[in-house]
CSV table of C-alpha atoms in Angstrom, one decimal:
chain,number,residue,atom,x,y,z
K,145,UNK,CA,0.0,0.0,0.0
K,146,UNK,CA,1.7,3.0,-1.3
K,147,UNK,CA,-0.8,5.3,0.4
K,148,UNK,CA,-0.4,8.0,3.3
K,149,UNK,CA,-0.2,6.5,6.7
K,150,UNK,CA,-0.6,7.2,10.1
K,151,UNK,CA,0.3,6.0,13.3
K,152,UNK,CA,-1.0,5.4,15.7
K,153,UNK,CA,-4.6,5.1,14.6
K,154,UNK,CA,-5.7,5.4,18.5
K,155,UNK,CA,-4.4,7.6,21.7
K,156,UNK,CA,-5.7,7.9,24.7
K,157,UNK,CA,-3.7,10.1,27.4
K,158,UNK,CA,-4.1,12.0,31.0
K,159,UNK,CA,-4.6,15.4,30.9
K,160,UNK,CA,-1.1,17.2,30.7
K,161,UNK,CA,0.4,14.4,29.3
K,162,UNK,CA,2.4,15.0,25.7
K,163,UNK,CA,1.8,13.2,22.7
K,164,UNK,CA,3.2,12.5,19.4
K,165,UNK,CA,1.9,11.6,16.1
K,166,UNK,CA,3.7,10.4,12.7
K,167,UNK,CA,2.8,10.6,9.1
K,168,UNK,CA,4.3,9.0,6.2
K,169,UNK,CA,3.1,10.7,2.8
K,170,UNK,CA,2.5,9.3,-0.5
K,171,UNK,CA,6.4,9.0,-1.5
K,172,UNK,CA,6.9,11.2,-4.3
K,173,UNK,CA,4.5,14.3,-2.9
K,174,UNK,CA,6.9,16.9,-1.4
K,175,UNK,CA,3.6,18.7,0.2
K,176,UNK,CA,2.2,17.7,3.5
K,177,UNK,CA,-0.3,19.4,5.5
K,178,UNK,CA,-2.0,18.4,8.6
K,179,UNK,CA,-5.4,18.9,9.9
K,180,UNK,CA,-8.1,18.2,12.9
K,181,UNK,CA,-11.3,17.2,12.8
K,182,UNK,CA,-14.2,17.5,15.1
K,183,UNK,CA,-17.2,15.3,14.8
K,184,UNK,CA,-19.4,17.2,12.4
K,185,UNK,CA,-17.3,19.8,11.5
K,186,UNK,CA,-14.9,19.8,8.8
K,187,UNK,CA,-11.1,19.2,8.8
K,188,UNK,CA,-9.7,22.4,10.3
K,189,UNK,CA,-6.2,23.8,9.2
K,190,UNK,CA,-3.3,23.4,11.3
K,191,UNK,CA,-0.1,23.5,9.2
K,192,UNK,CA,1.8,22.3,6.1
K,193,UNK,CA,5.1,21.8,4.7
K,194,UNK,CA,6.8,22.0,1.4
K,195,UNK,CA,9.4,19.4,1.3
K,196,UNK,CA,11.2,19.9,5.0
K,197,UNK,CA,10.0,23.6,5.0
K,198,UNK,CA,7.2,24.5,7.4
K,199,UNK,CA,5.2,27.1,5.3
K,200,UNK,CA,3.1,28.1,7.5
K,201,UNK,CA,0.7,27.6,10.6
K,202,UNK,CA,-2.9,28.1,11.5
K,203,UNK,CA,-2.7,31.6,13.7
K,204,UNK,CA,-5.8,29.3,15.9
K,205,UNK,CA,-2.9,26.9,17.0
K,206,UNK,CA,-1.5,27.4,20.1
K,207,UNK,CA,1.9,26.9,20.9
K,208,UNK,CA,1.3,24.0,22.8
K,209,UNK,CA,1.8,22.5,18.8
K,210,UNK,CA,4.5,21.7,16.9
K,211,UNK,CA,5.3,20.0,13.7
K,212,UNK,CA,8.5,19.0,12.0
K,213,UNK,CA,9.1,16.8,8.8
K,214,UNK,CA,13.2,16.6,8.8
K,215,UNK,CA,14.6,15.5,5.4
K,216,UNK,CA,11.0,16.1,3.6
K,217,UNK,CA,9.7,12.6,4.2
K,218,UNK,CA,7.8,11.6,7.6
K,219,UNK,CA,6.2,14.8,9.8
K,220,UNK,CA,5.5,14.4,13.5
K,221,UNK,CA,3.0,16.6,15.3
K,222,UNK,CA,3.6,17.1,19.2
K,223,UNK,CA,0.8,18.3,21.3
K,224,UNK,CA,2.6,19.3,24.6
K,225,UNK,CA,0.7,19.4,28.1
K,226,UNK,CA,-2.6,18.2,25.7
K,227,UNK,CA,-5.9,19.5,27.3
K,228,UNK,CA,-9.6,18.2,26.7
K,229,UNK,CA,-10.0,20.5,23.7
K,230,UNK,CA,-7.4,18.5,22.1
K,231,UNK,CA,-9.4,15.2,21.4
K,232,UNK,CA,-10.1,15.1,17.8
K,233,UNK,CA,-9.6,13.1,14.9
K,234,UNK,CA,-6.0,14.2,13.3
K,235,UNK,CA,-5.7,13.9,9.7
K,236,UNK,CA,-2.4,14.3,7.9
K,237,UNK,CA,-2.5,14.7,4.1
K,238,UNK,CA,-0.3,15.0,1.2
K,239,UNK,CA,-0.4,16.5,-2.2
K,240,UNK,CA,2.0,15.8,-4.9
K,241,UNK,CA,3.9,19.5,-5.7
K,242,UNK,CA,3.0,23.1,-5.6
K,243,UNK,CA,0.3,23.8,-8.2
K,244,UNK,CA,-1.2,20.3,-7.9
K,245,UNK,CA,-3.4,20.4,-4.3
K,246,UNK,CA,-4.7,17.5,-4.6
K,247,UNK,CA,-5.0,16.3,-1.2
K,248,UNK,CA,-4.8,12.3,-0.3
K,249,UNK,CA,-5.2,11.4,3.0
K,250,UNK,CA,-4.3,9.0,6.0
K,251,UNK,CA,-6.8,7.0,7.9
K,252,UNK,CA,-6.2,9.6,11.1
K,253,UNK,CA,-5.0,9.7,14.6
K,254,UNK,CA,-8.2,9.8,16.9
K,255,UNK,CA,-6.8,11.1,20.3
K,256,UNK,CA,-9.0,11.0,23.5
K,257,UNK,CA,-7.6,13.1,26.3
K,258,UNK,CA,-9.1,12.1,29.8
J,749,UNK,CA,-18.0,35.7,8.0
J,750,UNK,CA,-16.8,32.0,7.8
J,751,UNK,CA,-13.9,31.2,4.5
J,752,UNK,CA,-15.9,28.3,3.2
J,753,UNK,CA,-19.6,27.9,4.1
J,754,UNK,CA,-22.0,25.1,3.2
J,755,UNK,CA,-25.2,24.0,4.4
J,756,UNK,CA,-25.2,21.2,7.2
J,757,UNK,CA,-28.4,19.5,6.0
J,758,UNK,CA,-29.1,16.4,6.2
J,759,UNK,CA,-30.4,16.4,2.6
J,760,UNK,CA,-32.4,14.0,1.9
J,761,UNK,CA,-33.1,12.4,-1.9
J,762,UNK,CA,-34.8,10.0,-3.7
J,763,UNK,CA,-32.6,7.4,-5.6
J,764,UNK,CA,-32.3,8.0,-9.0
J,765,UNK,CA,-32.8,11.9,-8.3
J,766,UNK,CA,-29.9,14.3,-9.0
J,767,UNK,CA,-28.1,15.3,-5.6
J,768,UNK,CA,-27.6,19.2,-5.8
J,769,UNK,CA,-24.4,20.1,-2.9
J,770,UNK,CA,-23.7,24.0,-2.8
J,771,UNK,CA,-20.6,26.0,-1.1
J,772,UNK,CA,-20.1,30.1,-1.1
J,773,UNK,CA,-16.0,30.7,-0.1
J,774,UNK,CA,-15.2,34.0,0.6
J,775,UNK,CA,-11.3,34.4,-0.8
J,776,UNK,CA,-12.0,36.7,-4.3
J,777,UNK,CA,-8.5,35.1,-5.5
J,778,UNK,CA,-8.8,31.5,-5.2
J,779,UNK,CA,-8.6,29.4,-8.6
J,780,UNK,CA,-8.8,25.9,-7.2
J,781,UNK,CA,-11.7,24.2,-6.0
J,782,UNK,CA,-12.4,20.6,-4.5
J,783,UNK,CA,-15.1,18.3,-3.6
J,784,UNK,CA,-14.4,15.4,-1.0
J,785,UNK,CA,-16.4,12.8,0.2
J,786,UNK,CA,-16.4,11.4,3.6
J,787,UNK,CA,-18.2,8.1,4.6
J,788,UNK,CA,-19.0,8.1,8.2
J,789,UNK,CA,-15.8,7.1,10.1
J,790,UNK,CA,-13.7,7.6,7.6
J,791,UNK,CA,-11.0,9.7,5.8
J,792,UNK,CA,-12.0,12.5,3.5
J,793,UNK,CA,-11.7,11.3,-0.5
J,794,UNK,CA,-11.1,13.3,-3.7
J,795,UNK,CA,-14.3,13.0,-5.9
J,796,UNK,CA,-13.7,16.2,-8.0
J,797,UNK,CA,-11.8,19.4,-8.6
J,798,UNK,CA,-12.3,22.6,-10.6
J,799,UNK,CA,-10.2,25.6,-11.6
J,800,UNK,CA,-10.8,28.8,-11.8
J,801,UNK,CA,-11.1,28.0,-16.0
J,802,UNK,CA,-14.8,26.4,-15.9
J,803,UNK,CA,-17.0,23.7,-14.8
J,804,UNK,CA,-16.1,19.5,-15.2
J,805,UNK,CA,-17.9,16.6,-15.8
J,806,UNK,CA,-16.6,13.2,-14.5
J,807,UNK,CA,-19.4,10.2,-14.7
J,808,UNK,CA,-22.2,11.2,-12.6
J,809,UNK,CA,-20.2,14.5,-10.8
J,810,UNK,CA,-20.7,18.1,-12.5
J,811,UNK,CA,-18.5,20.6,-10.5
J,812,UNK,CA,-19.4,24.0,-11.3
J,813,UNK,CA,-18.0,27.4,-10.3
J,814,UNK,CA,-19.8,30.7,-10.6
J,815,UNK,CA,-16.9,32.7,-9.7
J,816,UNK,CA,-18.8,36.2,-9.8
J,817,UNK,CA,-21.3,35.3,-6.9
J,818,UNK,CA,-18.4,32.5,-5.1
J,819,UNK,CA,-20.0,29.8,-5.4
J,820,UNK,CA,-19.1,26.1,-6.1
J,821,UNK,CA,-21.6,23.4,-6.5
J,822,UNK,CA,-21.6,19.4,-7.1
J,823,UNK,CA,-24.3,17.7,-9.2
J,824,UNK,CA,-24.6,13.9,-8.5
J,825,UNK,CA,-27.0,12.4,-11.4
J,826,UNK,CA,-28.9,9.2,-10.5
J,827,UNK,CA,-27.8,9.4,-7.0
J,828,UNK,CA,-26.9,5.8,-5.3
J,829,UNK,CA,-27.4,4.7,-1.8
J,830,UNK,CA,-23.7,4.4,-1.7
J,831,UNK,CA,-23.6,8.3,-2.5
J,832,UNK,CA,-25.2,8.5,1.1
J,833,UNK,CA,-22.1,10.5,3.1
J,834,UNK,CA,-20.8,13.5,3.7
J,835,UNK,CA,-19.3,15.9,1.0
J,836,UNK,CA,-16.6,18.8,1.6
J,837,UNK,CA,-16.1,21.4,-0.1
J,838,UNK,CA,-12.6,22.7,-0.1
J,839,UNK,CA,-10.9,25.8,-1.6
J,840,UNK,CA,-7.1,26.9,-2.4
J,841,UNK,CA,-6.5,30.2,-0.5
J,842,UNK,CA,-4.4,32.2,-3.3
J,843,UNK,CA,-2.1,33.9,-1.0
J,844,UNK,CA,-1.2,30.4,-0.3
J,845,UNK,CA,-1.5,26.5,-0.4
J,846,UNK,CA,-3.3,25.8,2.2
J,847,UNK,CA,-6.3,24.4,1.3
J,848,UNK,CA,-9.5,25.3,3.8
J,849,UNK,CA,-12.9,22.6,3.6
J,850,UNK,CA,-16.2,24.1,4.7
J,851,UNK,CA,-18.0,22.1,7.4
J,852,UNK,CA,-20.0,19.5,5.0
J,853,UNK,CA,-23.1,18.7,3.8
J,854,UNK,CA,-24.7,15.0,5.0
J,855,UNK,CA,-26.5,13.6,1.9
J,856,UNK,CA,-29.0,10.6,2.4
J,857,UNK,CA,-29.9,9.0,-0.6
J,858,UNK,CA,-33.4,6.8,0.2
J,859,UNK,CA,-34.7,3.8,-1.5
């Protein structure tokens, strides 16, 4: 399966606790974004990446988030000291260049915070 | 004002009916346009995409833009039960790549 992919498909944490989530793109797409989705809403911008470049980042993201995708392949996204607010499905997504926006994505990260 | 609106629904349609999905967006610039559909506990899906050059036809999908009033719609001929889901529709912001869905529509296609 040559798709994107996520892991882990589940988290559940404590309150405070930090988390961390990986995505592996579709291997020839140099664009990678991530999103968050509430149930019945839609999936909400948080950031995305041009090849190892962060390009930019939703202003609504605290900086309790961060994202990194070192050498252009996998991105992590950290949630640090995570609150309720957090849980949410996160989608990560990839596209294959600049001027083709397709998006593809994972299967998600649902995190639960308790 | 919100930078991609659609109407929540549920809407509701008989099968065989066309499926009419609309979206305003509120970015004057943007050129690229997308419709995704999501099935209940899953992952967004492509289904179609327009640019900023006219409307597209692909099997049973019609995207159209009406770029004057900013508005993006998705025709779904002889709708299927297994059209039933929700659709997103998504929009290129042209200062940048970042690509920003409205909240979806829930379609229910009945028997």
């Amino acid at each position: 399966d040559t798709g994107v992919s996520q892991d882990p498909r589940h988290k559940i944490t404590k309150r405070g606790q930090n988390v961390t989530f990986r995505c592996d793109p579709i291997s020839e797409h140099n664009r990678l974004y991530w999103y968050r989705q509430t149930l019945g809403q839609g999936p909400e911008f948080l950031t995305y990446f041009q090849n190892e470049a962060q390009l930019e980042k939703s202003r609504l993201l605290s900086d309790r988030f961060s994202a990194e995708r070192p050498k252009g392949s996998f991105s992590t996204l950290e949630i640090q000291r995570t609150e309720q607010g957090d849980s949410a499905m996160y989608l990560c997504a990839s596209s294959l260049k600049r001027g083709d926006e397709k998006l593809f994505f994972g299967s998600g990260t649902q995190l639960s915070v308790l | 004002q919100k930078e991609v609106e659609q109407n929540s629904g549920p809407l509701s349609v008989p099968e065989g009916a066309i499926a009419s999905l609309n979206c305003t967006y509120s970015d004057r610039g943007s050129q690229s346009f997308f419709w995704y559909r999501q099935y209940s506990g899953k992952s967004p899906e492509l289904i179609m995409f327009i640019y900023s050059n006219g409307d597209k036809e692909d099997g049973r999908f019609t995207a159209q833009l009406n770029k004057a009033s900013q508005y993006v719609s998705l025709l779904i001929r002889d709708s299927q039960p297994s059209d039933s889901a929700t659709y997103l529709c998504a929009v290129k912001a042209s200062s940048a790549s970042k690509i920003i869905f409205g909240s979806g529509t829930r379609l229910s296609i009945r028997p």
